[in-house]
Backbone as a chain_set.jsonl record, in Angstrom:
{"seq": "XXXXXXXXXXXXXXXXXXXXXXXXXXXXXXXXXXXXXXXXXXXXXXXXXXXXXXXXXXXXXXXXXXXXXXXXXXXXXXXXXXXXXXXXXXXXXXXXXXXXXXXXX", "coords": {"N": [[-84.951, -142.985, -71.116], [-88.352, -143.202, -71.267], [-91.079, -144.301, -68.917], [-92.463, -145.809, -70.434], [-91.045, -147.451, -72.05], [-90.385, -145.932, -74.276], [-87.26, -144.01, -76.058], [-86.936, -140.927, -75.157], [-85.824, -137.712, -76.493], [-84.248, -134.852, -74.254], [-84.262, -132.017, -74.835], [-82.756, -128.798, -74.668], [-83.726, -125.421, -74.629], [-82.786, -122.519, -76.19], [-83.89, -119.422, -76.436], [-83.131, -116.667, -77.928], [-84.338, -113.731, -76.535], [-85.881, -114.791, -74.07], [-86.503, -117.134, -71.88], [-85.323, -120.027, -71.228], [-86.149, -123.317, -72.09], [-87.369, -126.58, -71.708], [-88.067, -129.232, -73.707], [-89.261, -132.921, -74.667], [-89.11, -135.267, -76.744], [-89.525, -137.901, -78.952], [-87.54, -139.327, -81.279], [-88.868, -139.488, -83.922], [-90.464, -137.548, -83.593], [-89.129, -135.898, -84.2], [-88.696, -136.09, -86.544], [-91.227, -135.482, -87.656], [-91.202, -132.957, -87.331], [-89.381, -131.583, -89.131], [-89.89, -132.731, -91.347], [-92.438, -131.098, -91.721], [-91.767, -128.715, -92.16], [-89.876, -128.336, -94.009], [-87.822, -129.332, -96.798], [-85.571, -127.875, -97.026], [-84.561, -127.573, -94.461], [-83.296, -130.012, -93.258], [-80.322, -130.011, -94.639], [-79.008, -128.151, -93.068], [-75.391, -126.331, -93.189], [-74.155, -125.649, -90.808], [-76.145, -127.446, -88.742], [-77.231, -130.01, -89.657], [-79.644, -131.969, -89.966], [-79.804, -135.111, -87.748], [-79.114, -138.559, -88.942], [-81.322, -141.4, -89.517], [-81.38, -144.563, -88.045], [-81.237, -147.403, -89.582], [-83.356, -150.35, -88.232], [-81.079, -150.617, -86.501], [-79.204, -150.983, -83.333], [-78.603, -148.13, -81.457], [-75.741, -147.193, -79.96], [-74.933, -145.854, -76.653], [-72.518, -143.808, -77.27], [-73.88, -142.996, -79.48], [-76.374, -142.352, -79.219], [-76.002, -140.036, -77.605], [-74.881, -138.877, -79.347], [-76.827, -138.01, -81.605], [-78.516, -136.937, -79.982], [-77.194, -134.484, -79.384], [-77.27, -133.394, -82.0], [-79.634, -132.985, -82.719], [-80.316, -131.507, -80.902], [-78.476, -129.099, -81.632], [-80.043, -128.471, -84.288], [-82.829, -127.993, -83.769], [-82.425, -125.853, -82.381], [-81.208, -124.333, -83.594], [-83.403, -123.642, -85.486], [-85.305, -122.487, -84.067], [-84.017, -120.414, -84.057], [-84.273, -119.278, -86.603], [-84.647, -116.264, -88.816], [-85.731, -113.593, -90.745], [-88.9, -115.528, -89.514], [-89.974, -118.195, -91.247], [-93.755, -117.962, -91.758], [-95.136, -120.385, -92.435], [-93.935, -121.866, -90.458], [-94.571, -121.281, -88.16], [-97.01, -122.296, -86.337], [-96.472, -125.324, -86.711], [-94.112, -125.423, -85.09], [-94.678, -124.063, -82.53], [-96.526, -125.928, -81.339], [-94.873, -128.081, -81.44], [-93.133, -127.199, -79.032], [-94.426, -127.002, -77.348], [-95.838, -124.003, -76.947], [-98.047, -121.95, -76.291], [-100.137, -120.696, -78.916], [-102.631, -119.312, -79.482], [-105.854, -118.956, -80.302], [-106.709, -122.026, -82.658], [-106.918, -122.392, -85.717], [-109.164, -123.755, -87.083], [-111.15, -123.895, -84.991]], "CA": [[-86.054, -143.732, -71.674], [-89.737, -143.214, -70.677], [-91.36, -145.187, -68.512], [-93.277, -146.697, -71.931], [-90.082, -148.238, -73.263], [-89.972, -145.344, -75.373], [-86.697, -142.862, -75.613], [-87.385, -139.47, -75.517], [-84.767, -136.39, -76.051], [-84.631, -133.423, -73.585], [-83.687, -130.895, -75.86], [-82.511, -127.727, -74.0], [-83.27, -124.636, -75.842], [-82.454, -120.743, -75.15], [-83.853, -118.023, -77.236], [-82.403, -114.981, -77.77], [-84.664, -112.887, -76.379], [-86.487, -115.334, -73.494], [-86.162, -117.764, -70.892], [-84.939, -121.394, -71.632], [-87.13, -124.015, -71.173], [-86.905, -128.238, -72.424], [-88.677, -130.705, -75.053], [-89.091, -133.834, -74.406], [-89.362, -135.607, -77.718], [-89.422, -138.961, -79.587], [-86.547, -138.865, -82.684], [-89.846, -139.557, -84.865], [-91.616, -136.436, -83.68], [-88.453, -134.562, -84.642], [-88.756, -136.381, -88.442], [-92.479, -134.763, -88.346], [-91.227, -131.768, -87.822], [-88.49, -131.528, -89.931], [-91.193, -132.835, -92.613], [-93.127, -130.185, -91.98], [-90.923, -127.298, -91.962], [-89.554, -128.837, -95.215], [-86.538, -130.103, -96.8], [-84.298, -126.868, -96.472], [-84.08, -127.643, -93.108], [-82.768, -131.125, -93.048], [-78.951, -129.957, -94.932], [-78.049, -126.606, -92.602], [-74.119, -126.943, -92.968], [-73.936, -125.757, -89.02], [-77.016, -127.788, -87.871], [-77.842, -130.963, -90.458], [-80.737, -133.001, -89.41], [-79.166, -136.387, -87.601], [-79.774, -139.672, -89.771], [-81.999, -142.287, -88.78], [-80.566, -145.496, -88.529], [-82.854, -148.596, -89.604], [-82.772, -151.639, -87.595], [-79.723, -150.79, -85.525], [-79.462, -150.704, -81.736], [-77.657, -147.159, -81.38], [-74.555, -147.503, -78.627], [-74.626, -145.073, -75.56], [-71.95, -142.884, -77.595], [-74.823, -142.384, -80.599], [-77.963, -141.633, -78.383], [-75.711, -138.673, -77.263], [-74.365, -137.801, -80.64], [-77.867, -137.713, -81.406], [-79.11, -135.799, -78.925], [-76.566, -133.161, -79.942], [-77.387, -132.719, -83.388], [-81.18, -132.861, -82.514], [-80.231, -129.67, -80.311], [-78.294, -127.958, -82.41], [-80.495, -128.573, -85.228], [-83.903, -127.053, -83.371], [-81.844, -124.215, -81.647], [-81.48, -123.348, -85.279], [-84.463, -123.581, -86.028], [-86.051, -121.462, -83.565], [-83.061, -118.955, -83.96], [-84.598, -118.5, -87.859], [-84.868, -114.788, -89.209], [-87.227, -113.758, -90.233], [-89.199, -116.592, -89.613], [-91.101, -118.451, -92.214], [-95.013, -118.305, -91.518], [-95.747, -121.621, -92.438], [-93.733, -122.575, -89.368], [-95.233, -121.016, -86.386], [-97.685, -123.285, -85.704], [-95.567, -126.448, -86.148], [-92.844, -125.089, -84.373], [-95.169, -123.578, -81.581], [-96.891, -127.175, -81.266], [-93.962, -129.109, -81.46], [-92.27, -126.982, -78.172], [-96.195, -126.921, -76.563], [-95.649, -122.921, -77.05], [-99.363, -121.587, -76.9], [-100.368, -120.145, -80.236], [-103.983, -118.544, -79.966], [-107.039, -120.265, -81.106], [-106.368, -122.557, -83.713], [-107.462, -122.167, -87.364], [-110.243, -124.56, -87.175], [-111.95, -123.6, -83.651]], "C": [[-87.265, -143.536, -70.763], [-90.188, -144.006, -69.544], [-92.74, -146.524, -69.552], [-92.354, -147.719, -72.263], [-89.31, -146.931, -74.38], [-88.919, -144.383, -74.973], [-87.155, -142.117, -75.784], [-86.211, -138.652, -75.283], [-85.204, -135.323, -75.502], [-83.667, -132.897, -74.675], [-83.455, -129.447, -74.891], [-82.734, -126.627, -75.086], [-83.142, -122.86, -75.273], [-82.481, -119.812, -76.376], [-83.158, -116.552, -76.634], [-82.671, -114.29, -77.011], [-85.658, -113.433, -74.938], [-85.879, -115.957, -72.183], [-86.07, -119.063, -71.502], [-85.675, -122.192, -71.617], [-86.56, -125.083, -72.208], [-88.002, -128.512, -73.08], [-88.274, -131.816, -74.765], [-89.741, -134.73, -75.201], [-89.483, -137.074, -77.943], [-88.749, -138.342, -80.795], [-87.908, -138.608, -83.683], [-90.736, -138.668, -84.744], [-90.643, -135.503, -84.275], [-88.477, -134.353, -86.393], [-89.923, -135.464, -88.537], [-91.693, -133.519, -88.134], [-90.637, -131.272, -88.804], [-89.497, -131.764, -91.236], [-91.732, -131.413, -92.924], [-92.965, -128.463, -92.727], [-90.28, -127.391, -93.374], [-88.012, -128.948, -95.599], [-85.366, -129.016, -96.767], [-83.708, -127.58, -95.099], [-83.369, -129.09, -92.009], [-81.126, -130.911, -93.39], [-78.916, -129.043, -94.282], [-76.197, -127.38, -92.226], [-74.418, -126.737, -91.293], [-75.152, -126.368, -88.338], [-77.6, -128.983, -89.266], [-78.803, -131.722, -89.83], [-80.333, -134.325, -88.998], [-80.082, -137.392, -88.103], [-80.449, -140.451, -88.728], [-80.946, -143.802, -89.13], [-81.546, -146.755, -88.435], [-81.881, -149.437, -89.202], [-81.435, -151.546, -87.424], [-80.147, -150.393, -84.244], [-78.404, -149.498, -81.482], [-77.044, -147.35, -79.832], [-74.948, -146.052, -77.968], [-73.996, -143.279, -76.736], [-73.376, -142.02, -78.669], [-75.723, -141.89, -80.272], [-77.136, -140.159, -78.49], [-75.427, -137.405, -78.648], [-75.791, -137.285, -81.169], [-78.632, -136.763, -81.143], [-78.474, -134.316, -79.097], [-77.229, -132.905, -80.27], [-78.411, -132.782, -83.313], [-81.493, -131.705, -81.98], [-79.796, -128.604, -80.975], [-79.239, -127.833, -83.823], [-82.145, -127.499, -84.531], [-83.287, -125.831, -82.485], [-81.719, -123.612, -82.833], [-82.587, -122.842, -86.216], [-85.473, -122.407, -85.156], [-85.247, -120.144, -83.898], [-83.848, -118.546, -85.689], [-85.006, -117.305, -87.84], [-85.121, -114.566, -90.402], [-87.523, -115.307, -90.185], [-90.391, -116.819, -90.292], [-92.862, -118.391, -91.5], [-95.552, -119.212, -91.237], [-94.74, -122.358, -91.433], [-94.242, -122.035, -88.158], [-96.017, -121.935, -86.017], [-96.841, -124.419, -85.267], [-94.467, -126.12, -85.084], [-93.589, -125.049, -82.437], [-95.852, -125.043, -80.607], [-95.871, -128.407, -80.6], [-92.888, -128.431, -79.695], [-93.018, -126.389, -77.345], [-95.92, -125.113, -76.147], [-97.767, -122.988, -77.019], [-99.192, -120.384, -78.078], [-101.225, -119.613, -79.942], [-104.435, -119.768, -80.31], [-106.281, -120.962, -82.344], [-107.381, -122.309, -85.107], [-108.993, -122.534, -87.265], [-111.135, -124.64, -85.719], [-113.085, -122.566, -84.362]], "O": [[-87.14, -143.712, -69.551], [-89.177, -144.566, -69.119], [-93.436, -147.511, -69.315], [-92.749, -148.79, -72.722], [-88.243, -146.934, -74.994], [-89.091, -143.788, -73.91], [-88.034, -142.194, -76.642], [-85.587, -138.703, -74.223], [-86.219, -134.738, -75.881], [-82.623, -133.335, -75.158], [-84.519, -129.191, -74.328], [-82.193, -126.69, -76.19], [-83.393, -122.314, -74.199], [-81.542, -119.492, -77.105], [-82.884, -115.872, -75.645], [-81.717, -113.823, -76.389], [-86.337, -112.489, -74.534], [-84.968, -115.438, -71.539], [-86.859, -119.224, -72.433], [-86.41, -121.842, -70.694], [-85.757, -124.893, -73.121], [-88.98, -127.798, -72.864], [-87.073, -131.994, -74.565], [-90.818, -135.166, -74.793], [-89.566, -137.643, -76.855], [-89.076, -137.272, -81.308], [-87.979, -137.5, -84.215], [-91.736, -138.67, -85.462], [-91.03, -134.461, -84.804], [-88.38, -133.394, -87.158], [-89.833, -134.602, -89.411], [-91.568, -132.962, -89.225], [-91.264, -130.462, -89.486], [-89.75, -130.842, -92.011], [-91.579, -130.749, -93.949], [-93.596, -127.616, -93.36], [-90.174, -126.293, -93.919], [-87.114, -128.684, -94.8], [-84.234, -129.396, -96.465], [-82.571, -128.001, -94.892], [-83.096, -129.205, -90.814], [-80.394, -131.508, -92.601], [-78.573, -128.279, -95.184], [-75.834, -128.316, -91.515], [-74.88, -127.665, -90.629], [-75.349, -125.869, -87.23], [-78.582, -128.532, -89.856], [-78.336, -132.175, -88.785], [-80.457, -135.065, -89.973], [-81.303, -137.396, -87.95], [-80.321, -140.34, -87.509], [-80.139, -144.028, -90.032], [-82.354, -147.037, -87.55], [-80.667, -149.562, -89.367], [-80.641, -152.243, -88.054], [-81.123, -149.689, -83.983], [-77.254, -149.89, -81.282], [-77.691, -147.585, -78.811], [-75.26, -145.139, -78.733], [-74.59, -142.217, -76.919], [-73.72, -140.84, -78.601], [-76.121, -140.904, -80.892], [-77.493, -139.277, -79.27], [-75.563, -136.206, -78.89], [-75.923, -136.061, -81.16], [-79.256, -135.965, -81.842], [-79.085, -133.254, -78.977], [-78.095, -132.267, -79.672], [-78.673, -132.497, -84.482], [-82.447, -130.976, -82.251], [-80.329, -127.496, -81.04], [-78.963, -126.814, -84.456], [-82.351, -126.36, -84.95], [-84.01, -124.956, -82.009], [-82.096, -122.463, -83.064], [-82.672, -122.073, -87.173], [-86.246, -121.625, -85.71], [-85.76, -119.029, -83.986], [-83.931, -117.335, -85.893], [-85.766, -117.012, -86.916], [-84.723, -115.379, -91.236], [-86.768, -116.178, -90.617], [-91.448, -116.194, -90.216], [-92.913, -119.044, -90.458], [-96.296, -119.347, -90.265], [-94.711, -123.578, -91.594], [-94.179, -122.708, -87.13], [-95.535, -122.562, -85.073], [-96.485, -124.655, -84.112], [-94.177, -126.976, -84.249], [-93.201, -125.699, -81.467], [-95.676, -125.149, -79.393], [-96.022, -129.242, -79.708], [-92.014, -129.183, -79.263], [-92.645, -125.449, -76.643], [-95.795, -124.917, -74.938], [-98.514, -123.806, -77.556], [-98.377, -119.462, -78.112], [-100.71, -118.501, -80.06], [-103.993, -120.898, -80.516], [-105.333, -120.414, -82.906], [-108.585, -122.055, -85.094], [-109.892, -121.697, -87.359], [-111.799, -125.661, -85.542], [-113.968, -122.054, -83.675]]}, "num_chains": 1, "name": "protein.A"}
């Protein structure tokens, strides 16, 4: 947990072709992305998007389960082939990747 109050997940991630590096998220930045990227990418049988759970206090065991399926779910997501267009940015954003100028500069 932050020093806000707020949790945040380290996400570990390891491209193929790179060097590893972490994310250090809020669950609700992972919903935007997942939004963004669109609803394919919430059912992958080997990587489903983990539920939210309203008004519950998640136990120790669930943060972690969590935290899994939050990893394996964006390790899948970067592993995409080809990769869609309309995700580079979000993606690049969301794992503070520099992109180039932005659109609107």
């Amino acid at each position: 947990m932050g020093s806000d109050g707020v949790l945040y997940y380290g996400i570990d991630l390891q491209p193929e072709d790179g060097i590893p590096w972490r994310v250090l998220r809020r669950y609700n930045d992972f919903c935007n992305l997942c939004d963004r990227l669109g609803p394919q990418t919430k059912s992958w049988p080997e990587a489903p998007f983990p539920g939210k759970s309203m008004f519950v206090q998640l136990s120790s065991k669930s943060l972690v389960d969590r935290r899994v399926g939050l990893q394996m779910w964006l390790q899948r997501v970067v592993q995409e082939r080809p990769v869609p267009f309309a995700w580079l940015r979000p993606v690049y954003e969301f794992c503070e990747i520099d992109c180039g100028p932005s659109s609107t500069e």
